[in-house]
Amino acid sequence: MAGFTMSLNLLLLVAMVATNILSLYHLSSTTSFFQSTLKSSPSTVPTVPDHLLRQLHTIRSAINHLTTHHQPDKSTSTASATFDCLTTKFPGLGFDLSLDKSKSQFSSYKSELDLPISQLLQIAKTANSVLRLGIDVGGGTGSFAAAMKARNVTVLTTTMNFNAPYSEAVALRGLVPLHVPLQQRLPVFDGVVDLVRCGRAVNRWIPVTVMEFFLFDLDRVLIGGGYLWLDRFFSKKVDLENVYAPMIGKLGYKKVKWVVANKVDSKHGEVFLTALLQKPVAR
């Protein structure tokens, strides 16, 4: 509702400015006509009425006021203010859209499951790999894409409005949200993506056949030498060993990082996997 009101106010403002500009043009043309005619025959053409000159002055002043005092305030974040209620009620969902917050989410190293962006970029640099374009699967509000944008890497975010306006949050960051279910091919050409990150939305709840299709589609879009990052993949330990690890192994990727950690307070043997895998370069 707040976005609709803001858009309506902007539309009214544009309409007011356009109307005033047309009036200004008309009155300016009328003034120029009277002044040119006065020079040619001053005795027969009356001067411009005072009330028209006063109206012209008023319009000019109004336009100056609108263009000077109604510019967006860059010192505040309109996007963040839009989601203040969600930020307060659900502090862990990423609706604080500030760039500093986005960077901090991917800069800390608290456990072996973490992979800070600085470390990721250093790994790529050491391997002479260039990160230019990426996809963040299940990227929520686009925090990872925002943090990578600050490092000159373009990242598309696949997300869904599941009980919250995630897609709108991504768009308000000036980023691209994609509505792509996991059983659908990514709308990206073959072999053009340097990095694919899979967040916590990619986990054991996905049917095995869908997961296998999904992994091979990621392989399709990744360029040779590109990276697949499974960020805290969640499953039972026995399923990871018997199902998912062999499935991932079919890709034939190099294991740059492979860390498995037990889920805290696990009652059914659940674990998290963080893996950074590099696709072989075709020869």
Coordinates of C-alpha atoms in Angstrom, one line a residue:
M1 CA 0.0 0.0 0.0
A2 CA 2.9 2.3 0.8
G3 CA 4.4 1.6 -2.6
F4 CA 1.1 2.4 -4.3
T5 CA 0.8 5.7 -2.4
M6 CA 4.3 6.7 -3.3
S7 CA 3.8 5.9 -6.9
L8 CA 0.5 7.9 -7.0
N9 CA 2.2 10.9 -5.4
L10 CA 5.0 10.7 -8.0
L11 CA 2.4 10.5 -10.8
L12 CA 0.6 13.6 -9.5
L13 CA 3.9 15.4 -9.1
V14 CA 4.9 14.6 -12.7
A15 CA 1.4 15.7 -14.0
M16 CA 1.7 19.0 -12.1
V17 CA 5.2 19.7 -13.5
A18 CA 4.1 18.9 -17.0
T19 CA 1.0 21.2 -16.7
N20 CA 3.1 24.0 -15.4
I21 CA 5.7 23.5 -18.2
L22 CA 3.0 23.7 -20.9
S23 CA 1.6 26.8 -19.3
L24 CA 5.0 28.3 -19.0
Y25 CA 5.7 27.6 -22.7
H26 CA 2.4 29.1 -23.7
L27 CA 2.9 32.2 -21.7
S28 CA 6.5 32.6 -22.7
S29 CA 5.5 32.3 -26.4
T30 CA 2.8 34.9 -25.8
T31 CA 5.2 37.2 -24.1
S32 CA 7.7 36.8 -27.0
F33 CA 5.0 37.4 -29.5
F34 CA 3.9 40.6 -27.8
Q35 CA 7.4 41.9 -27.4
S36 CA 8.4 41.2 -31.0
T37 CA 5.2 42.8 -32.2
L38 CA 5.8 45.8 -30.0
K39 CA 9.1 46.5 -31.6
S40 CA 7.5 46.5 -35.1
S41 CA 4.4 48.5 -34.2
P42 CA 4.4 49.8 -30.6
S43 CA 1.5 52.1 -31.2
T44 CA -1.1 49.4 -32.1
V45 CA -0.3 46.4 -29.9
P46 CA -1.1 46.5 -26.2
T47 CA 1.4 45.5 -23.6
V48 CA 1.2 42.2 -21.7
P49 CA -1.4 42.4 -18.9
D50 CA 0.1 42.5 -15.4
H51 CA -1.9 39.6 -14.2
L52 CA -0.4 37.4 -17.0
L53 CA 3.1 38.4 -16.0
R54 CA 2.3 37.7 -12.4
Q55 CA 1.0 34.2 -13.3
L56 CA 4.1 33.5 -15.4
H57 CA 6.3 34.5 -12.4
T58 CA 4.2 32.2 -10.1
I59 CA 4.6 29.2 -12.5
R60 CA 8.3 29.7 -12.8
S61 CA 8.7 29.9 -9.0
A62 CA 6.6 26.7 -8.6
I63 CA 8.7 24.8 -11.1
N64 CA 11.9 25.9 -9.3
H65 CA 10.5 24.9 -6.0
L66 CA 9.4 21.4 -7.3
T67 CA 12.7 20.7 -8.9
T68 CA 14.8 22.0 -6.0
H69 CA 13.0 20.8 -3.0
H70 CA 11.3 17.5 -4.1
Q71 CA 14.3 15.5 -5.1
P72 CA 14.7 12.1 -3.4
D73 CA 16.6 12.3 -0.1
K74 CA 19.6 10.2 -0.8
S75 CA 20.6 10.2 2.9
T76 CA 17.7 7.9 3.8
S77 CA 16.8 4.5 2.3
T78 CA 13.2 4.5 1.0
A79 CA 13.5 0.8 0.2
S80 CA 14.5 -0.1 3.8
A81 CA 11.7 2.1 5.2
T82 CA 9.2 0.1 3.1
F83 CA 10.0 -3.0 5.0
D84 CA 10.4 -1.6 8.5
C85 CA 7.6 -3.8 9.9
L86 CA 9.1 -7.0 8.4
T87 CA 12.5 -6.1 9.6
T88 CA 11.2 -5.7 13.1
K89 CA 8.9 -8.8 13.1
F90 CA 11.3 -11.1 11.2
P91 CA 14.8 -9.8 11.8
G92 CA 16.4 -12.9 10.3
L93 CA 14.8 -12.8 6.8
G94 CA 17.0 -10.1 5.3
F95 CA 14.5 -7.3 4.9
D96 CA 17.0 -4.8 6.2
L97 CA 18.1 -3.7 2.7
S98 CA 21.1 -1.5 3.7
L99 CA 24.3 -2.3 1.8
D100 CA 26.3 -2.5 5.0
K101 CA 23.9 -5.2 6.4
S102 CA 24.2 -7.2 3.1
K103 CA 28.0 -7.1 3.2
S104 CA 28.2 -8.1 6.8
Q105 CA 26.1 -11.2 6.2
F106 CA 28.8 -12.6 3.9
S107 CA 31.9 -11.2 5.4
S108 CA 32.1 -13.0 8.8
Y109 CA 33.8 -16.4 9.4
K110 CA 32.2 -18.0 12.5
S111 CA 32.6 -21.7 11.5
E112 CA 33.9 -23.9 8.8
L113 CA 30.5 -23.7 7.1
D114 CA 31.1 -20.1 6.3
L115 CA 32.6 -18.9 3.0
P116 CA 33.2 -15.1 3.2
I117 CA 33.0 -13.3 -0.2
S118 CA 36.5 -12.1 0.3
Q119 CA 37.7 -15.7 0.5
L120 CA 35.6 -16.7 -2.5
L121 CA 37.1 -13.9 -4.6
Q122 CA 40.6 -14.8 -3.5
I123 CA 40.1 -18.5 -4.5
A124 CA 38.9 -17.4 -7.9
K125 CA 41.8 -15.0 -8.3
T126 CA 44.3 -17.7 -7.4
A127 CA 42.8 -20.1 -9.9
N128 CA 42.9 -17.3 -12.6
S129 CA 39.0 -17.4 -12.8
V130 CA 37.0 -14.3 -13.3
L131 CA 33.7 -13.8 -11.6
R132 CA 31.4 -11.6 -13.7
L133 CA 28.0 -13.1 -13.7
G134 CA 26.3 -15.3 -11.1
I135 CA 23.0 -16.8 -10.0
D136 CA 21.8 -17.0 -6.4
V137 CA 19.2 -19.8 -6.2
G138 CA 16.7 -19.3 -3.4
G139 CA 18.3 -15.9 -2.7
G140 CA 15.5 -14.5 -0.5
T141 CA 15.7 -10.7 -0.5
G142 CA 18.9 -10.5 -2.6
S143 CA 21.4 -9.8 0.1
F144 CA 24.1 -11.9 -1.6
A145 CA 23.5 -10.2 -5.0
A146 CA 23.7 -6.8 -3.3
A147 CA 27.0 -7.7 -1.7
M148 CA 28.4 -9.0 -5.0
K149 CA 27.2 -5.9 -6.9
A150 CA 29.3 -3.8 -4.6
R151 CA 32.3 -5.9 -5.9
N152 CA 31.3 -5.4 -9.6
V153 CA 29.8 -8.9 -9.9
T154 CA 26.3 -9.2 -11.4
V155 CA 24.1 -11.8 -9.7
L156 CA 20.6 -12.8 -10.6
T157 CA 18.4 -14.0 -7.7
T158 CA 15.8 -16.7 -8.0
T159 CA 13.2 -16.1 -5.3
M160 CA 9.5 -16.6 -4.5
N161 CA 7.0 -14.6 -2.4
F162 CA 6.5 -17.3 0.1
N163 CA 4.6 -15.5 3.0
A164 CA 6.6 -12.3 2.4
P165 CA 7.4 -10.0 -0.6
Y166 CA 10.9 -11.3 -1.4
S167 CA 10.7 -10.4 -5.1
E168 CA 9.8 -6.8 -4.3
A169 CA 12.7 -6.6 -1.9
V170 CA 15.1 -7.8 -4.5
A171 CA 13.7 -5.3 -7.1
L172 CA 13.9 -2.4 -4.6
R173 CA 17.6 -3.1 -4.4
G174 CA 17.9 -2.4 -8.1
L175 CA 18.5 -6.1 -8.7
V176 CA 16.8 -8.8 -10.8
P177 CA 14.4 -11.3 -9.2
L178 CA 13.6 -14.4 -11.2
H179 CA 10.6 -16.6 -10.5
V180 CA 12.0 -20.0 -11.5
P181 CA 10.9 -23.2 -9.8
L182 CA 13.6 -25.8 -9.3
Q183 CA 12.0 -28.2 -11.8
Q184 CA 12.3 -25.6 -14.5
R185 CA 15.3 -24.8 -16.6
L186 CA 17.0 -21.6 -15.7
P187 CA 16.4 -18.8 -18.3
V188 CA 20.1 -18.5 -19.0
F189 CA 22.1 -19.6 -22.1
D190 CA 24.5 -22.5 -21.8
G191 CA 28.0 -22.0 -20.3
V192 CA 27.7 -18.2 -19.5
V193 CA 27.6 -18.1 -15.7
D194 CA 30.7 -17.9 -13.6
L195 CA 29.1 -18.7 -10.2
V196 CA 26.0 -20.4 -8.9
R197 CA 25.2 -20.2 -5.2
C198 CA 22.5 -22.4 -3.7
G199 CA 21.2 -21.1 -0.4
R200 CA 19.2 -22.9 2.2
A201 CA 16.2 -23.2 0.0
V202 CA 18.1 -26.0 -1.7
N203 CA 17.8 -28.9 0.8
R204 CA 16.7 -32.5 1.4
W205 CA 13.0 -31.6 1.1
I206 CA 13.4 -31.4 -2.7
P207 CA 12.5 -34.7 -4.4
V208 CA 15.6 -36.6 -5.5
T209 CA 14.6 -36.6 -9.2
V210 CA 14.1 -32.9 -9.1
M211 CA 17.4 -32.4 -7.4
E212 CA 19.2 -34.4 -10.0
F213 CA 17.6 -32.4 -12.8
F214 CA 18.4 -29.2 -11.0
L215 CA 22.1 -30.0 -10.5
F216 CA 22.6 -30.9 -14.2
D217 CA 20.9 -27.7 -15.3
L218 CA 23.3 -25.8 -13.1
D219 CA 26.1 -27.6 -14.9
R220 CA 24.5 -26.6 -18.2
V221 CA 24.7 -22.8 -17.4
L222 CA 28.1 -22.8 -15.7
I223 CA 31.1 -21.9 -17.8
G224 CA 34.2 -24.2 -17.7
G225 CA 36.2 -23.1 -14.6
G226 CA 33.1 -21.7 -13.0
Y227 CA 32.0 -22.4 -9.4
L228 CA 29.1 -24.1 -7.8
W229 CA 28.6 -23.1 -4.1
L230 CA 26.3 -25.2 -2.0
D231 CA 25.8 -23.0 1.1
R232 CA 24.6 -25.0 4.1
F233 CA 22.9 -27.8 2.2
F234 CA 20.7 -29.5 4.8
S235 CA 20.0 -33.2 4.9
K236 CA 20.3 -36.3 7.1
K237 CA 23.8 -37.6 7.3
V238 CA 22.9 -41.0 5.9
D239 CA 21.2 -39.4 2.9
L240 CA 24.1 -37.1 2.3
E241 CA 26.5 -40.1 2.2
N242 CA 24.3 -42.4 0.2
V243 CA 22.3 -40.1 -2.1
Y244 CA 23.4 -36.5 -2.4
A245 CA 27.2 -36.9 -2.3
P246 CA 27.2 -39.5 -5.1
M247 CA 24.7 -37.3 -7.1
I248 CA 27.0 -34.3 -6.8
G249 CA 30.0 -36.5 -7.6
K250 CA 28.4 -37.3 -11.0
L251 CA 29.2 -33.8 -12.1
G252 CA 32.9 -34.5 -11.9
Y253 CA 33.7 -31.2 -10.3
K254 CA 36.9 -30.4 -8.3
K255 CA 36.2 -30.1 -4.6
V256 CA 37.7 -26.7 -3.5
K257 CA 35.9 -26.9 -0.2
W258 CA 33.8 -29.7 1.3
V259 CA 32.7 -29.3 5.0
V260 CA 30.1 -31.3 6.8
A261 CA 28.9 -30.2 10.3
N262 CA 26.2 -31.6 12.6
K263 CA 23.1 -29.6 13.1
V264 CA 22.9 -28.3 16.6
D265 CA 20.3 -30.2 18.7
S266 CA 19.8 -32.6 15.9
K267 CA 17.4 -35.5 16.8
H268 CA 17.5 -37.3 13.5
G269 CA 21.1 -37.1 12.4
E270 CA 20.8 -33.9 10.3
V271 CA 23.9 -32.2 9.0
F272 CA 24.9 -29.2 7.0
L273 CA 27.1 -29.3 3.9
T274 CA 29.0 -26.3 2.6
A275 CA 30.8 -27.1 -0.7
L276 CA 32.6 -25.1 -3.3
L277 CA 33.0 -27.0 -6.5
Q278 CA 34.8 -26.0 -9.7
K279 CA 33.6 -27.2 -13.1
P280 CA 36.4 -28.6 -15.2
V281 CA 37.5 -26.6 -18.2
A282 CA 36.7 -28.4 -21.5
R283 CA 39.8 -29.2 -23.5

